[in-house]
Amino acid sequence: MPQSQQIISIVPSEMAQQRLDQVLASLYPQYSRSQLQKWIKAGQVRVDDKVLKPKERLTGGEELIVMVTQEKQTHYEPEAMALDIIYEDEAILVLNKPVGQVVHPAVGNWSGTLVNGLLYYRAAQDQLPRAGIVHRLDKDTSGLMVVAKTLEAHQSLVAQLQARTVSREYLALVSRAVIAGNTLTSNMGRHPVDRKKMAVTVAGKTAITHYRVERRFTHHTLLSVKLETGRTHQIRVHLSWKQMPIVGDATYGGRPRIPAGISATLRAALLAFPRQALHATRLGLLHPTSAAAMQWAVDLPVDMQNLLQQLQAEEVDA
């Protein structure tokens, strides 16, 4: 049976003269516009204790009461799989996503995804948008992700991501000797020709990436990268834009950059590295229930550790 709960909000003054359906879409982005329309028409949304039509405009300051009906929102098959769970409580779980796993089902990947695994691990995840997933990692990027276990936690995590208060740090191995850290700022949107890719564009949305040098090698650098915004492929696009392509990134890095004069062993290791050398190593946020500051960290996966060892061995032998 579907379960219900009330969510109460005050309409911000800056939303004055916006339509009710527009205000709801802004305040509750975790729900689809069609779902919000359905609740308005069913009388599950009250504005100062009145039922309004979706297109009626608000003045700001009204009390919104939304009766959220928890129905099955994720319609994919549960699948048994190993999940590397780093932390879990009644509101959230934090996991270390392996290389090669797709986060959400899509064309060509309808099974074996993280969503399928979460639905098997905890059946109640099917009542949450995207099975509780609030941010993604690319298939071939490893590392930390947080997943909501309740609607309240989902709403809090989405709001923290929008407010840019979630701390996400990555380690990226790039094909360039980088001298110092910097901040990269641009607009980012769909590539004008290849719609499957993202690009730095004149239009698009603001993208901000901070990076610093973690470890230097003769021809490569391990960067610590911190996201301020969360655009699709943001780190990969930004580093490539500044001629610091991530090792193994066939989409944004172009042909492999193999330095002259390196050993045959290192050359083979670089050519054989099968994915972008990018790992989400740290995650920090405020707990949705207690508001306590929490942070987690995980080590590099074995493939990146092995490649760094090869680079270090080259330095010693040089």
Tab-separated table of N, CA, C and O in Angstrom, residues 1 7 20 34 48 50 66 104 176 241 259 280 283 289 300 304:
chain	number	residue	atom	x	y	z
A	1	MET	N	0.836	-1.199	0.000
A	1	MET	CA	0.000	0.000	0.000
A	1	MET	C	0.873	1.253	0.000
A	1	MET	O	1.866	1.320	0.716
A	7	ILE	N	4.770	17.377	3.662
A	7	ILE	CA	5.927	18.253	3.588
A	7	ILE	C	5.401	19.683	3.612
A	7	ILE	O	4.542	20.050	2.804
A	20	LEU	N	1.892	28.003	-9.392
A	20	LEU	CA	2.004	26.981	-8.351
A	20	LEU	C	2.840	25.805	-8.825
A	20	LEU	O	3.726	25.337	-8.089
A	34	SER	N	5.342	15.800	-13.734
A	34	SER	CA	4.080	15.087	-13.914
A	34	SER	C	3.534	14.592	-12.578
A	34	SER	O	2.319	14.623	-12.345
A	48	ASP	N	-2.064	27.868	1.803
A	48	ASP	CA	-2.819	28.528	2.869
A	48	ASP	C	-4.175	27.857	3.064
A	48	ASP	O	-5.233	28.501	3.150
A	50	LYS	N	-5.898	26.163	0.997
A	50	LYS	CA	-6.794	26.178	-0.165
A	50	LYS	C	-6.207	25.299	-1.264
A	50	LYS	O	-4.990	25.179	-1.400
A	66	VAL	N	2.161	19.789	1.163
A	66	VAL	CA	2.110	18.779	0.107
A	66	VAL	C	1.979	17.414	0.764
A	66	VAL	O	2.814	17.033	1.594
A	104	HIS	N	22.840	4.038	-13.318
A	104	HIS	CA	21.397	3.999	-13.549
A	104	HIS	C	21.088	3.315	-14.869
A	104	HIS	O	21.790	3.530	-15.868
A	176	ARG	N	50.388	15.257	-18.163
A	176	ARG	CA	51.081	16.541	-18.255
A	176	ARG	C	51.798	16.796	-16.939
A	176	ARG	O	51.307	16.410	-15.865
A	241	TRP	N	40.139	20.557	-21.471
A	241	TRP	CA	40.080	21.936	-21.978
A	241	TRP	C	41.392	22.676	-21.728
A	241	TRP	O	41.839	23.472	-22.558
A	259	PRO	N	55.008	9.725	-23.662
A	259	PRO	CA	56.227	10.542	-23.696
A	259	PRO	C	57.387	9.795	-24.361
A	259	PRO	O	57.492	8.565	-24.266
A	280	ALA	N	36.769	8.993	-7.155
A	280	ALA	CA	36.147	9.853	-6.136
A	280	ALA	C	36.617	9.390	-4.766
A	280	ALA	O	36.101	8.419	-4.217
A	283	LEU	N	34.311	12.270	0.341
A	283	LEU	CA	32.937	12.777	0.275
A	283	LEU	C	32.582	13.353	1.640
A	283	LEU	O	32.787	12.706	2.666
A	289	THR	N	19.572	13.954	8.968
A	289	THR	CA	18.757	13.928	10.183
A	289	THR	C	19.378	14.731	11.320
A	289	THR	O	18.735	15.584	11.935
A	300	LEU	N	42.712	4.530	-3.477
A	300	LEU	CA	42.651	4.328	-4.919
A	300	LEU	C	42.400	2.862	-5.237
A	300	LEU	O	42.862	1.965	-4.519
A	304	MET	N	44.703	1.904	-10.539
A	304	MET	CA	45.396	3.189	-10.449
A	304	MET	C	46.636	3.088	-9.560
A	304	MET	O	47.669	3.705	-9.860
